[in-house]
Amino acid sequence: MKNCILFVRGTYRAGHLGFYKRLCHSKVRIAVDGGYSFFKRAGLRPDVLMGDFDSVAGLPRKLSPQTRVIKFPVRKDKTDSQLAVEYCIEHKARNIDMVMPGVGDMDHFIGNLMLLTSSKVTDWVKRGGRIRVLSARGGLRFAKDGGAIFRNAVGDTVSVIPLSQRIILSWTGTDYDVEKVSLRRGESRSLRNRVRSRRAIVTVEGEAFIWRGFAGKPRID
């Protein structure tokens, strides 16, 4: 299992279905509970359907026999999304894309983002894994003493959100290039920098979220 894509519960708009379908190419497709609605709307078959099924009112009646079903108890100490991410890691995934089409319930949204900082995920990232949270508006990743390279992203916006008490930030190829600037958690100076070069580089000392917002139509990088 090299590349996985998870679809979580949310509203999948008709105009974005083509983008999400392209994201599925050459990946193990996993519907996380209410995320099955994407597959139903897009006319695709998930390879795996997992969850406690409280968001899909039970198992779908017309489900392909080729779809593996993994049912979790409703009473548990981990969310369906966390169990899905851990399932991918345990099955030797190298790349995980988690599709979240919108904010939805704020607690679930924040909880899913913070999954990227969990010890199990960060240990896996140290071994070469990569995980992103994606929507049709952009993508977010977690960086710890690392960063990101964005290619063919002219016009896109890049934001860095400090998670550590203090980070050291550098970036090039943007409207506001900086080198080793100190930022404290809660500061907003590192939001909405615009990419001006075909190659932009962001590096972080410490822990931070790095967000890339698409200018215009969503693109796959």
Coordinates of N, CA and C in Angstrom, one line a residue:
M1 N 0.9 -1.2 0.0 CA 0.0 0.0 0.0 C 0.9 1.2 0.0
K2 N 1.1 1.8 -1.2 CA 2.0 3.0 -1.3 C 1.3 4.3 -1.0
N3 N 0.3 4.6 -1.7 CA -0.4 5.8 -1.7 C -1.9 5.6 -1.3
C4 N -2.4 6.4 -0.3 CA -3.7 6.2 0.2 C -4.4 7.6 0.1
I5 N -5.7 7.6 -0.1 CA -6.5 8.8 0.0 C -7.7 8.5 0.8
L6 N -8.0 9.4 1.8 CA -9.1 9.2 2.7 C -10.1 10.3 2.4
F7 N -11.4 10.0 2.4 CA -12.4 11.0 2.2 C -13.3 10.9 3.5
V8 N -13.3 12.1 4.2 CA -14.1 12.2 5.4 C -15.4 12.9 5.1
R9 N -16.2 12.9 6.1 CA -17.6 13.5 6.0 C -17.5 14.9 5.6
G10 N -18.4 15.3 4.8 CA -18.5 16.7 4.4 C -19.3 16.9 3.1
T11 N -19.5 18.1 2.7 CA -20.3 18.4 1.5 C -19.4 18.5 0.3
Y12 N -19.6 17.5 -0.6 CA -18.7 17.4 -1.9 C -19.5 18.1 -3.0
R13 N -19.1 19.3 -3.4 CA -19.8 20.0 -4.4 C -19.6 19.5 -5.8
A14 N -20.6 19.6 -6.6 CA -20.5 19.0 -8.0 C -19.4 19.6 -8.7
G15 N -19.1 20.9 -8.6 CA -18.0 21.5 -9.3 C -16.6 21.0 -8.9
H16 N -16.5 20.4 -7.8 CA -15.2 19.9 -7.3 C -15.0 18.4 -7.5
L17 N -16.0 17.7 -7.9 CA -15.9 16.2 -8.0 C -14.8 15.8 -8.9
G18 N -14.6 16.6 -10.1 CA -13.5 16.2 -11.0 C -12.2 16.3 -10.4
F19 N -11.9 17.3 -9.6 CA -10.6 17.5 -8.9 C -10.4 16.3 -8.0
Y20 N -11.4 16.0 -7.2 CA -11.2 14.9 -6.2 C -11.1 13.6 -6.9
K21 N -11.7 13.4 -8.0 CA -11.6 12.1 -8.8 C -10.1 12.0 -9.3
R22 N -9.6 13.1 -9.8 CA -8.2 13.1 -10.2 C -7.2 12.8 -9.1
L23 N -7.5 13.3 -7.9 CA -6.7 13.0 -6.8 C -6.6 11.5 -6.5
C24 N -7.7 10.7 -6.8 CA -7.7 9.3 -6.5 C -6.8 8.4 -7.4
H25 N -6.3 9.0 -8.5 CA -5.5 8.2 -9.4 C -4.3 7.5 -8.7
S26 N -4.3 6.2 -8.9 CA -3.2 5.3 -8.4 C -3.1 5.3 -6.9
K27 N -4.2 5.5 -6.2 CA -4.2 5.5 -4.8 C -5.2 4.5 -4.2
V28 N -5.0 4.0 -3.1 CA -6.0 3.2 -2.4 C -7.0 4.1 -1.8
R29 N -8.3 3.9 -2.3 CA -9.4 4.9 -2.0 C -10.1 4.4 -0.7
I30 N -10.2 5.2 0.3 CA -10.8 4.8 1.6 C -11.9 5.8 1.9
A31 N -13.1 5.3 2.1 CA -14.2 6.1 2.6 C -14.3 6.0 4.1
V32 N -14.2 7.1 4.8 CA -14.2 7.1 6.2 C -15.7 7.6 6.6
D33 N -16.5 6.6 7.0 CA -17.8 6.8 7.4 C -18.6 7.6 6.4
G34 N -19.0 8.8 6.9 CA -19.8 9.7 6.0 C -19.1 10.2 4.7
G35 N -17.8 10.0 4.7 CA -17.0 10.2 3.4 C -17.5 9.4 2.3
Y36 N -18.3 8.4 2.5 CA -18.8 7.5 1.5 C -19.6 8.4 0.5
S37 N -20.2 9.5 1.0 CA -21.0 10.3 0.1 C -20.3 10.8 -1.1
F38 N -18.9 11.0 -1.0 CA -18.2 11.4 -2.2 C -18.2 10.3 -3.2
F39 N -18.0 9.1 -2.8 CA -18.0 8.0 -3.8 C -19.3 7.8 -4.4
K40 N -20.4 8.0 -3.7 CA -21.7 7.8 -4.2 C -22.0 8.9 -5.2
R41 N -21.6 10.1 -5.0 CA -21.8 11.3 -5.9 C -20.9 11.1 -7.1
A42 N -19.7 10.7 -6.9 CA -18.7 10.6 -8.0 C -18.9 9.3 -8.9
G43 N -19.7 8.4 -8.4 CA -19.8 7.1 -9.1 C -18.6 6.3 -9.1
L44 N -17.8 6.3 -8.0 CA -16.6 5.5 -7.8 C -16.8 4.5 -6.7
R45 N -16.0 3.5 -6.7 CA -16.0 2.4 -5.7 C -14.9 2.6 -4.7
P46 N -15.1 2.7 -3.5 CA -14.0 2.8 -2.5 C -13.4 1.4 -2.4
D47 N -12.1 1.4 -2.2 CA -11.4 0.1 -1.9 C -11.7 -0.4 -0.5
V48 N -11.8 0.6 0.4 CA -12.1 0.3 1.8 C -13.2 1.3 2.3
L49 N -14.1 0.8 3.1 CA -15.1 1.6 3.8 C -15.0 1.3 5.2
M50 N -14.7 2.3 6.0 CA -14.5 2.0 7.5 C -15.2 3.1 8.3
G51 N -15.5 2.7 9.5 CA -16.2 3.6 10.4 C -17.2 2.9 11.3
D52 N -17.8 3.7 12.2 CA -18.9 3.1 13.0 C -20.2 3.3 12.3
F53 N -20.2 4.0 11.2 CA -21.4 4.2 10.3 C -22.5 4.9 11.0
D54 N -22.2 5.8 11.9 CA -23.2 6.7 12.4 C -23.6 7.8 11.5
S55 N -22.7 8.1 10.5 CA -23.0 9.2 9.5 C -23.6 8.7 8.2
V56 N -23.6 7.4 8.0 CA -24.2 6.9 6.8 C -25.4 6.0 7.0
A57 N -25.9 6.1 8.2 CA -27.2 5.3 8.6 C -27.1 3.8 8.2
G58 N -25.9 3.2 8.6 CA -25.7 1.8 8.3 C -25.0 1.6 7.0
L59 N -24.7 0.4 6.7 CA -24.0 0.1 5.5 C -24.8 0.3 4.3
P60 N -24.2 0.9 3.2 CA -25.0 1.1 2.0 C -25.5 -0.2 1.4
R61 N -26.6 -0.3 0.8 CA -27.2 -1.5 0.4 C -26.5 -2.0 -0.9
K62 N -26.2 -1.1 -1.8 CA -25.5 -1.5 -3.1 C -24.0 -1.3 -3.0
L63 N -23.4 -2.1 -2.2 CA -21.9 -2.0 -2.0 C -21.2 -3.1 -2.8
S64 N -20.2 -2.7 -3.5 CA -19.4 -3.7 -4.3 C -18.8 -4.7 -3.4
P65 N -18.8 -6.0 -3.8 CA -18.1 -7.0 -3.0 C -16.6 -6.8 -3.0
Q66 N -16.1 -6.0 -3.9 CA -14.7 -5.7 -3.9 C -14.2 -4.7 -2.8
T67 N -15.2 -4.1 -2.2 CA -14.9 -3.1 -1.2 C -14.8 -3.8 0.2
R68 N -13.6 -3.6 0.8 CA -13.4 -4.1 2.2 C -14.1 -3.3 3.2
V69 N -14.9 -3.9 4.0 CA -15.7 -3.1 5.1 C -15.0 -3.4 6.4
I70 N -14.7 -2.3 7.1 CA -14.1 -2.4 8.5 C -15.0 -1.6 9.4
K71 N -15.7 -2.3 10.3 CA -16.7 -1.6 11.2 C -16.1 -1.5 12.6
F72 N -16.2 -0.2 13.1 CA -15.8 0.1 14.4 C -17.0 0.2 15.4
P73 N -16.8 0.0 16.6 CA -17.9 0.2 17.6 C -18.1 1.7 17.7
V74 N -19.4 2.1 18.0 CA -19.7 3.5 18.2 C -19.0 4.0 19.4
R75 N -18.9 3.3 20.5 CA -18.3 3.7 21.7 C -16.8 3.3 21.6
K76 N -15.9 4.3 21.4 CA -14.5 4.1 21.3 C -13.7 5.3 21.6
D77 N -12.4 5.2 21.9 CA -11.7 6.4 22.3 C -10.9 7.0 21.2
K78 N -11.1 6.7 19.9 CA -10.5 7.3 18.8 C -11.5 7.6 17.7
T79 N -11.4 8.7 17.0 CA -12.3 9.0 15.9 C -12.1 8.0 14.7
D80 N -13.1 8.0 13.9 CA -12.9 7.2 12.7 C -11.8 7.6 11.8
S81 N -11.5 9.0 11.8 CA -10.4 9.5 11.0 C -9.1 9.1 11.5
Q82 N -8.9 9.1 12.8 CA -7.7 8.7 13.4 C -7.4 7.2 13.1
L83 N -8.5 6.4 13.3 CA -8.3 4.9 13.0 C -8.0 4.7 11.5
A84 N -8.5 5.5 10.6 CA -8.2 5.4 9.2 C -6.8 5.7 8.9
V85 N -6.3 6.8 9.5 CA -4.9 7.2 9.3 C -3.9 6.1 9.8
E86 N -4.2 5.6 11.0 CA -3.4 4.6 11.6 C -3.5 3.3 10.8
Y87 N -4.6 3.0 10.2 CA -4.8 1.8 9.3 C -3.8 1.9 8.1
C88 N -3.7 3.1 7.5 CA -2.8 3.3 6.4 C -1.4 3.1 6.8
I89 N -1.0 3.7 8.0 CA 0.4 3.6 8.5 C 0.7 2.1 8.7
E90 N -0.2 1.4 9.4 CA 0.0 0.0 9.7 C 0.2 -0.8 8.5
H91 N -0.5 -0.4 7.4 CA -0.4 -1.1 6.1 C 0.7 -0.6 5.2
K92 N 1.7 0.1 5.8 CA 2.9 0.5 5.0 C 2.7 1.5 4.0
A93 N 1.7 2.4 4.2 CA 1.5 3.5 3.3 C 2.7 4.5 3.3
R94 N 3.1 5.1 2.2 CA 4.1 6.1 2.1 C 3.6 7.5 2.0
N95 N 2.4 7.6 1.4 CA 1.8 8.9 1.3 C 0.3 8.8 1.7
I96 N -0.2 9.7 2.4 CA -1.6 9.8 2.8 C -2.2 11.1 2.5
D97 N -3.2 11.2 1.7 CA -4.0 12.4 1.5 C -5.3 12.3 2.2
M98 N -5.7 13.2 3.1 CA -6.9 13.2 3.7 C -7.8 14.4 3.2
V99 N -8.9 14.0 2.5 CA -9.7 15.0 1.9 C -10.8 15.5 2.8
M100 N -10.8 16.8 3.1 CA -11.8 17.4 4.0 C -12.4 18.6 3.2
P101 N -13.6 18.4 2.6 CA -14.1 19.4 1.7 C -14.5 20.7 2.4
G102 N -14.6 20.8 3.7 CA -15.0 22.0 4.4 C -14.8 21.9 5.9
V103 N -15.0 23.0 6.6 CA -14.8 23.0 8.0 C -15.8 22.1 8.7
G104 N -17.1 22.2 8.4 CA -18.1 21.4 9.1 C -18.1 21.6 10.6
D105 N -18.2 20.6 11.4 CA -18.2 20.8 12.9 C -16.8 21.1 13.3
M106 N -16.7 22.2 14.0 CA -15.3 22.8 14.4 C -14.5 21.8 15.1
D107 N -15.1 21.1 16.1 CA -14.3 20.1 16.9 C -13.7 19.0 16.0
H108 N -14.5 18.5 15.1 CA -13.9 17.5 14.2 C -12.9 18.0 13.3
F109 N -13.1 19.2 12.8 CA -12.2 19.8 11.9 C -10.8 20.0 12.5
I110 N -10.8 20.6 13.7 CA -9.5 20.9 14.4 C -8.9 19.5 14.8
G111 N -9.7 18.6 15.3 CA -9.2 17.3 15.7 C -8.5 16.6 14.5
N112 N -9.1 16.7 13.3 CA -8.5 16.0 12.2 C -7.2 16.7 11.8
L113 N -7.1 18.0 11.9 CA -5.9 18.7 11.6 C -4.8 18.3 12.6
M114 N -5.1 18.2 13.9 CA -4.2 17.8 14.9 C -3.7 16.4 14.8
L115 N -4.4 15.6 14.0 CA -3.9 14.2 13.8 C -2.5 14.2 13.2
L116 N -2.2 15.3 12.4 CA -1.0 15.4 11.7 C 0.2 15.5 12.7
T117 N -0.1 16.0 14.0 CA 0.9 16.2 15.0 C 1.0 15.0 16.0
S118 N 0.2 14.0 15.8 CA 0.2 12.9 16.8 C 1.6 12.2 16.7
S119 N 2.0 11.6 17.8 CA 3.3 10.9 17.8 C 3.4 9.8 16.8
K120 N 2.3 9.0 16.6 CA 2.3 7.9 15.7 C 2.5 8.4 14.2
V121 N 1.9 9.6 13.9 CA 2.1 10.1 12.6 C 3.5 10.8 12.4
T122 N 3.9 11.5 13.4 CA 5.2 12.2 13.3 C 6.4 11.2 13.3
D123 N 6.2 10.1 14.0 CA 7.2 9.0 13.9 C 7.3 8.4 12.5
W124 N 6.1 8.2 11.9 CA 6.0 7.7 10.6 C 6.6 8.7 9.6
V125 N 6.4 10.0 9.8 CA 6.9 11.0 8.9 C 8.4 11.0 8.9
K126 N 9.0 10.8 10.1 CA 10.5 10.7 10.3 C 11.0 9.5 9.5
R127 N 10.2 8.5 9.2 CA 10.7 7.4 8.5 C 10.4 7.5 7.0
G128 N 10.0 8.7 6.6 CA 9.8 9.0 5.2 C 8.4 9.2 4.7
G129 N 7.4 9.0 5.6 CA 6.0 9.2 5.2 C 5.6 10.6 5.0
R130 N 4.5 10.8 4.2 CA 4.0 12.2 4.0 C 2.5 12.2 4.1
I131 N 2.0 13.2 4.8 CA 0.5 13.3 5.0 C 0.1 14.7 4.7
R132 N -1.0 14.9 4.0 CA -1.6 16.2 3.8 C -3.1 16.2 4.0
V133 N -3.6 17.3 4.4 CA -5.1 17.5 4.4 C -5.4 18.4 3.2
L134 N -6.4 18.0 2.4 CA -6.7 18.7 1.1 C -8.1 19.0 1.0
S135 N -8.4 20.1 0.3 CA -9.7 20.5 -0.1 C -9.6 21.1 -1.5
A136 N -10.7 21.5 -2.1 CA -10.6 22.2 -3.4 C -10.0 23.6 -3.3
R137 N -9.8 24.0 -2.1 CA -9.3 25.4 -1.9 C -7.8 25.4 -1.6
G138 N -7.2 24.2 -1.2 CA -5.8 24.2 -0.9 C -5.4 22.9 -0.1
G139 N -4.2 23.0 0.4 CA -3.7 21.8 1.1 C -2.8 22.2 2.3
L140 N -2.8 21.4 3.3 CA -2.1 21.7 4.6 C -1.2 20.5 5.0
R141 N 0.0 20.8 5.4 CA 0.8 19.8 5.9 C 1.5 20.2 7.2
F142 N 2.0 19.3 8.0 CA 2.7 19.6 9.2 C 4.2 19.5 9.0
A143 N 4.9 20.5 9.5 CA 6.4 20.5 9.4 C 7.0 20.6 10.8
K144 N 8.0 19.8 11.0 CA 8.8 19.9 12.2 C 10.3 19.9 11.8
D145 N 10.9 21.0 11.9 CA 12.3 21.2 11.5 C 12.5 20.8 10.0
G146 N 11.6 21.3 9.2 CA 11.6 20.9 7.8 C 10.9 22.0 7.0
G147 N 10.1 21.6 6.0 CA 9.5 22.6 5.2 C 8.8 22.0 4.0
A148 N 8.7 22.9 2.9 CA 8.0 22.4 1.7 C 8.5 23.2 0.5
I149 N 8.4 22.6 -0.6 CA 8.8 23.2 -1.9 C 7.5 23.2 -2.8
F150 N 7.2 24.4 -3.3 CA 6.0 24.5 -4.1 C 6.5 24.9 -5.5
R151 N 6.1 24.1 -6.5 CA 6.4 24.3 -7.9 C 5.1 24.7 -8.7
N152 N 5.3 25.5 -9.7 CA 4.2 25.9 -10.5 C 3.0 26.4 -9.7
A153 N 3.4 27.3 -8.7 CA 2.3 27.8 -7.8 C 2.2 29.3 -7.8
V154 N 2.6 29.9 -8.9 CA 2.6 31.4 -9.0 C 1.1 31.9 -8.8
G155 N 1.0 32.8 -7.8 CA -0.3 33.4 -7.5 C -1.0 32.7 -6.3
D156 N -0.5 31.5 -6.0 CA -1.1 30.8 -4.8 C -0.6 31.5 -3.5
T157 N -1.3 31.3 -2.4 CA -0.9 31.9 -1.2 C -0.4 30.8 -0.3
V158 N 0.6 31.2 0.5 CA 1.2 30.3 1.5 C 1.2 30.9 2.9
S159 N 0.7 30.1 3.8 CA 0.6 30.6 5.2 C 1.3 29.6 6.1
V160 N 2.0 30.1 7.1 CA 2.7 29.3 8.1 C 2.1 29.6 9.4
I161 N 1.6 28.6 10.1 CA 0.9 28.8 11.4 C 1.8 28.1 12.5
P162 N 2.5 28.9 13.3 CA 3.3 28.3 14.4 C 2.6 27.4 15.3
L163 N 3.1 26.3 15.6 CA 2.6 25.4 16.7 C 3.5 25.4 17.9
S164 N 4.8 25.5 17.7 CA 5.7 25.6 18.8 C 5.5 27.0 19.4
Q165 N 6.0 27.1 20.6 CA 6.0 28.4 21.3 C 6.7 29.5 20.4
R166 N 7.8 29.0 19.7 CA 8.5 29.9 18.8 C 9.1 29.1 17.7
I167 N 9.0 29.7 16.5 CA 9.6 29.0 15.3 C 10.5 30.0 14.6
I168 N 11.4 29.5 13.8 CA 12.3 30.3 12.9 C 11.9 30.0 11.5
L169 N 11.5 31.0 10.8 CA 10.9 30.8 9.5 C 11.7 31.5 8.4
S170 N 11.9 30.8 7.3 CA 12.5 31.3 6.1 C 11.7 30.9 4.9
W171 N 11.6 31.8 3.9 CA 11.0 31.5 2.6 C 11.5 32.3 1.5
T172 N 11.5 31.7 0.3 CA 12.0 32.4 -0.9 C 11.0 32.1 -2.0
G173 N 11.0 33.0 -3.0 CA 10.1 32.8 -4.2 C 8.7 33.4 -3.9
T174 N 8.6 34.3 -2.9 CA 7.3 34.8 -2.5 C 7.4 36.4 -2.5
D175 N 6.3 37.0 -2.3 CA 6.2 38.5 -2.3 C 7.1 39.0 -1.2
Y176 N 7.1 38.3 0.0 CA 7.9 38.7 1.1 C 8.9 37.7 1.5
D177 N 10.0 37.6 0.9 CA 11.1 36.7 1.2 C 11.7 37.1 2.6
V178 N 11.9 36.1 3.4 CA 12.6 36.3 4.7 C 13.6 35.2 5.0
E179 N 14.5 35.5 5.9 CA 15.5 34.5 6.3 C 15.6 34.5 7.8
K180 N 15.3 33.4 8.3 CA 15.4 33.1 9.8 C 14.8 34.2 10.6
V181 N 13.5 34.4 10.4 CA 12.7 35.3 11.2 C 12.0 34.5 12.3
S182 N 12.1 35.1 13.5 CA 11.5 34.5 14.7 C 10.0 34.8 14.8
L183 N 9.2 33.8 15.0 CA 7.7 34.0 15.1 C 7.3 33.2 16.4
R184 N 6.4 33.9 17.1 CA 5.8 33.2 18.3 C 4.4 32.6 17.9
R185 N 4.0 31.6 18.6 CA 2.7 31.0 18.4 C 1.6 32.1 18.6
G186 N 0.7 32.1 17.7 CA -0.4 33.1 17.8 C -0.2 34.4 17.0
E187 N 1.0 34.5 16.5 CA 1.3 35.7 15.6 C 0.7 35.4 14.2
S188 N 0.3 36.4 13.5 CA -0.3 36.2 12.2 C 0.5 36.8 11.0
R189 N 1.8 37.2 11.3 CA 2.6 37.8 10.3 C 2.9 36.9 9.1
S190 N 2.8 35.6 9.4 CA 3.2 34.6 8.4 C 2.0 34.0 7.6
L191 N 0.9 34.8 7.6 CA -0.3 34.4 6.8 C -0.4 35.1 5.5
R192 N -0.8 34.3 4.5 CA -1.2 34.9 3.2 C 0.0 35.6 2.4
N193 N 1.1 34.9 2.4 CA 2.2 35.4 1.5 C 2.0 34.8 0.1
R194 N 2.2 35.6 -0.9 CA 1.9 35.1 -2.2 C 3.1 34.6 -3.0
V195 N 2.9 33.5 -3.7 CA 4.0 32.9 -4.5 C 4.2 33.7 -5.8
R196 N 5.4 34.2 -6.0 CA 5.7 35.0 -7.2 C 6.7 34.3 -8.2
S197 N 7.2 33.1 -7.8 CA 8.2 32.4 -8.6 C 7.7 31.0 -8.9
R198 N 8.2 30.4 -9.9 CA 7.8 29.0 -10.3 C 8.2 28.0 -9.2
R199 N 9.1 28.4 -8.3 CA 9.6 27.6 -7.3 C 9.7 28.4 -6.0
A200 N 8.9 28.0 -5.0 CA 8.9 28.7 -3.7 C 9.3 27.7 -2.6
I201 N 10.2 28.1 -1.7 CA 10.7 27.2 -0.6 C 10.3 27.8 0.7
V202 N 9.8 27.0 1.6 CA 9.5 27.4 3.0 C 10.2 26.4 3.9
T203 N 11.0 27.0 4.9 CA 11.6 26.1 5.9 C 11.3 26.6 7.2
V204 N 11.1 25.7 8.2 CA 10.7 26.0 9.5 C 11.6 25.3 10.5
E205 N 12.1 26.0 11.5 CA 12.7 25.4 12.7 C 11.7 25.4 13.8
G206 N 11.3 24.2 14.2 CA 10.2 24.1 15.2 C 9.0 23.4 14.5
E207 N 7.9 23.5 15.1 CA 6.7 22.9 14.5 C 5.7 23.9 14.0
A208 N 5.1 23.6 12.8 CA 4.1 24.5 12.2 C 3.3 23.8 11.2
F209 N 2.1 24.4 10.9 CA 1.3 24.0 9.8 C 1.7 24.9 8.6
I210 N 1.8 24.3 7.4 CA 2.1 25.0 6.2 C 0.9 24.8 5.3
W211 N 0.3 25.9 4.9 CA -0.9 25.9 4.1 C -0.6 26.5 2.7
R212 N -1.1 25.9 1.7 CA -1.0 26.4 0.3 C -2.5 26.6 -0.2
G213 N -2.8 27.9 -0.5 CA -4.2 28.1 -1.0 C -4.1 28.3 -2.5
F214 N -5.0 27.6 -3.2 CA -5.0 27.7 -4.7 C -5.5 29.0 -5.2
A215 N -4.9 29.6 -6.1 CA -5.4 30.7 -6.8 C -6.2 30.2 -8.1
G216 N -7.5 30.4 -8.1 CA -8.2 29.9 -9.2 C -8.6 28.5 -9.0
K217 N -8.5 27.7 -10.1 CA -8.9 26.3 -10.1 C -7.9 25.5 -9.2
P218 N -8.4 24.4 -8.5 CA -7.5 23.6 -7.7 C -6.6 22.8 -8.6
R219 N -5.4 22.5 -8.1 CA -4.4 21.8 -8.9 C -3.8 20.7 -8.1
I220 N -3.3 19.7 -8.7 CA -2.6 18.6 -8.1 C -1.1 18.8 -8.2
D221 N -0.4 18.7 -7.0 CA 1.1 18.8 -7.0 C 1.7 17.5 -6.5

